[in-house]
Amino acid sequence: MKVLKFGGSSLASATSIKLILDIIKNEQQKLWVVVSASGKTTDNLVRLTQLAHAKDENYKADLKLLEQHHITICKELLPIAAQTSVIAMIKSSCNALEQLLDAVYWLEDLSPKTQDKIISFGELLSAQLLEKIASQEIESVKYKDSRELISTNSQFTYAKVNFDKTNATIASFQKQNQAKVTILGGFISSNETNETTTLGRGGSDYSAAIYAAALDAEVLEIWTDVSGLYAANPKLVKQAKPIANISYEEAMELSHFGAKVIYPPTIKPVLEKEIPIKIKNTFDANAEGTIISNSSNGKHQTIKGISHIEDISLLTLEGLGMIGIHGISKRLFEVLANNHINIVMITQASSEHSICIAVAKENSKNAEQLINNVFKNEIAEHLIQHIIVENDLAILAVVGDQMKSHQGISGTLFSALGRNNINIRAIAQGASEKNISCVIKSNNVKKALNCIHAAFFEAHIKELNVFIAGVGNVGGKLISQLQQQQEYLKEALNLNVKIIGVANSKQYYINENGLGNSDWQINLSNQMRSNNVSYYDAIAALNKQNSVFVDVTANEVVANSYADLLRKSISVVACNKIACSSDYNYYKELKYLAKKFKASFLYETNVGAGLPIIKTVQNLISSGDQITEIQAVLSGSLNFIFNEYTNGELFSTIVKKAQSEGYTEPDPRIDLSGKDVARKILILIREAGIPIEFEAIKNNPMLPKGSLEAASVNDFYNLIKAENEHFKQLLLEAKNQDSKLKYVASYKDGIASVGLQFIPKEHPFYNLEGKDNIVSFYTNRYQEQPLIIKGAGAGADVTASGLFADIIQIGSAS
Ligand code: ADP
Ligand code: ASP
Ligand code: MG
């Protein structure tokens, strides 16, 4: 025979109950079917009780909803003729519930005993309802009240089972039980005086295990809403996969540390009889699921899974007076045990001068008082300090039977956390070496689970989570390049580059699972314009591992956000030059923060779009070379303008053309004023290791001041029309000198300047075409012949691919 247990979500609706019936009908053998309360009924009953206790009459309306929920299922699944008696059963149960809740309301008293009585109705209703529905389609179905079978002590809400009595009762009941399918409510039981008790939240799994052991079942099947026990909670780690085989001990450790899919005490009764547990998905019955047994499958896997417990507080007892004194730990543990406070984790430094324990947050206040009281004499004598309490923590546990025979597990674990800037508050390793657990901040849990999962289970694939700011010409190109190359990057570089967020100056759109190939423009334009949470806060709140912020704007506010992002270990890839060319201290600070918080700060596209100029300077400097002179044409836009401006067309017309083809900054004055080129040479000089400020760059303006100060870009176009004649003269003079007009940036002997120059025919810059850039570096190693980098230095495609390369560089870093 088999015992099948169905969880709350499997009983939540008529549709899911039909799935249960299909599963039962498929079985040939005798079955015991144990069910949880329907959907969130137990949570709702707890809430109703709290409302009544708090003198809030809303419990009445909420109870009606609960009644209606069950009646709806009954109406959807039963023929009319069969409905009347079942609806009567539901109503009379809800009446009884109402009387209990009224009593709580009027007496303003809620004992654990009353609480148990109230919450038992969830399983009483669901099991009886299922029996009526199943009887319509299946022969020989019987309902049995679990309270008549499972005997416990009187520790209400968390009762302890009397196995001798329980096993005997189950055996004698089964002897005369002819039913093919016996349906029972999980979770509920009764004490010596037949009062209702419960086995602890999540306890239906335990009831099913008790039945399976007592009946010597062939297997215990736990049917739930996920396809097995996963290597990490699949709701938090999307990449996680179900574990095919796992030992009882491993499953016990994982569930103890929060893998809610199985209630921790469940394993013990079946382990003693070596009955395997299968975890299956009601909503995907064909999925393999997980088998928990003694079988040694999966030996090659050192780590089986990662789990975590939220709402943990850490209590630290510290003091020099603790060293070498016997009995401190004994008194500490004793006082907690005597007050039923469970210690989830313990660590003690070998110096013995501090001891750290983790308890559930709900117990922390009580524990703090008890401990301070126990050690009040030592505290008064300053031998021990008052206990230190830290809240908002979580415990994370990495579990595997084979851990003991493998080195380097904790190294992998802690370096994954360290790389992602996750601080560890305490560490413990069980003597059995089946688990390493550590305490971290709650807001880091999701990130920690994902990066540890990646380190142990997907070591070959690294996920990068990309957030883009600025989706104009270049940003749009970058998104389509990343979308197109996503599969290739996975295969060739083992990189899963996911664009999680996109933003323009007004709104942002975030999809935690990645935009994929979706139409992000539509999603972005559908966002609410006024969002109270800023893009940066939304990114920080997601707290994803390997986050990369890509700034494709030319905006100062965005540039000012880098420091905060880096402090959160979010890497920054900037196309925007403002950060690197503003105050030198800010530029230095960003580099420092990147190092400190193990993030990257890359900005190759600041100079020469996709050309590898900055990387080259960095490589020269880090290999010990020194740059002595730089000569460069660094403005693709100005080069384009002066190359086009040869004859015929007016200067102003050509500027407009350059802008409309995307070769200038959004505001072309930034190019024409020389400001953009000055920023670029500034960045190169800084990269060469020379501290310099923007003001030190001599800018020989080529346009009169007035036109640059025009109120708008449009006004500016009107004003430069007046300059057409001036440029015509310049062009004429250049021709007379057999030269070309080039906008050149140079640096030598501590002096940097930018300005328009006549470049003679024999000069290497003379033939610089289209929107190309060229840089000549003279260094200690390149004294005679400079190191020259030349190529397309503007344009959306090449700039986007420069950004792409920076993003990949982050992915390739360890
Ligand atoms: P049921 O109502 O069927 O008893 P539970 O909600 O108690 O279901 O348990 C199933 C849930 O356990 C899953 O939906 C999932 O969110 C959670 N869970 C946590 N850790 C794990 C894990 N490692 N593997 C599978 N599920 C997990
Ligand atoms: N219904 C109970 C609860 O929600 C028991 C269970 O579902 O396992 O805690
Ligand atoms: Mg459960």
PDB file of C-alpha atoms in Angstrom, residues 14 66 84 96 124 141 143 181 196 203 258 301 305 360 440 445 457 471 499 545 589 639 652 754 769 774:
ATOM      1  CA  ALA A  14     -11.793  22.621  -8.310  1.00  0.00           C
ATOM      2  CA  LEU A  66     -13.786  31.019   3.976  1.00  0.00           C
ATOM      3  CA  THR A  84     -27.052  19.707  -0.122  1.00  0.00           C
ATOM      4  CA  ALA A  96     -19.002  25.884  15.100  1.00  0.00           C
ATOM      5  CA  LEU A 124     -11.466  18.682   8.795  1.00  0.00           C
ATOM      6  CA  VAL A 141     -13.655   5.642  -0.484  1.00  0.00           C
ATOM      7  CA  TYR A 143     -13.112   9.327   5.435  1.00  0.00           C
ATOM      8  CA  VAL A 181      -8.979   4.773  -0.580  1.00  0.00           C
ATOM      9  CA  THR A 196      -7.815  18.516  19.475  1.00  0.00           C
ATOM     10  CA  GLY A 203       2.624  19.189   9.860  1.00  0.00           C
ATOM     11  CA  GLY A 258      14.201  25.926   5.554  1.00  0.00           C
ATOM     12  CA  GLN A 301      27.825  15.247  -5.997  1.00  0.00           C
ATOM     13  CA  GLY A 305      21.379  21.743  -1.970  1.00  0.00           C
ATOM     14  CA  ALA A 360      14.050  32.778  15.598  1.00  0.00           C
ATOM     15  CA  ILE A 440      23.891  36.853   6.602  1.00  0.00           C
ATOM     16  CA  VAL A 445      19.371  36.054   0.864  1.00  0.00           C
ATOM     17  CA  PHE A 457      25.716  23.921  -9.721  1.00  0.00           C
ATOM     18  CA  VAL A 471      17.807  53.798 -24.799  1.00  0.00           C
ATOM     19  CA  ILE A 499      19.058  42.567 -19.685  1.00  0.00           C
ATOM     20  CA  GLN A 545      24.521  39.000  -8.218  1.00  0.00           C
ATOM     21  CA  GLU A 589      37.094  57.634  -5.868  1.00  0.00           C
ATOM     22  CA  ASN A 639      36.352  64.772 -38.274  1.00  0.00           C
ATOM     23  CA  SER A 652      25.807  74.844 -40.839  1.00  0.00           C
ATOM     24  CA  VAL A 754      42.558  71.142 -28.151  1.00  0.00           C
ATOM     25  CA  GLU A 769      38.652  59.599 -43.320  1.00  0.00           C
ATOM     26  CA  ILE A 774      43.437  58.465 -34.557  1.00  0.00           C
TER      27      ILE A 774
END
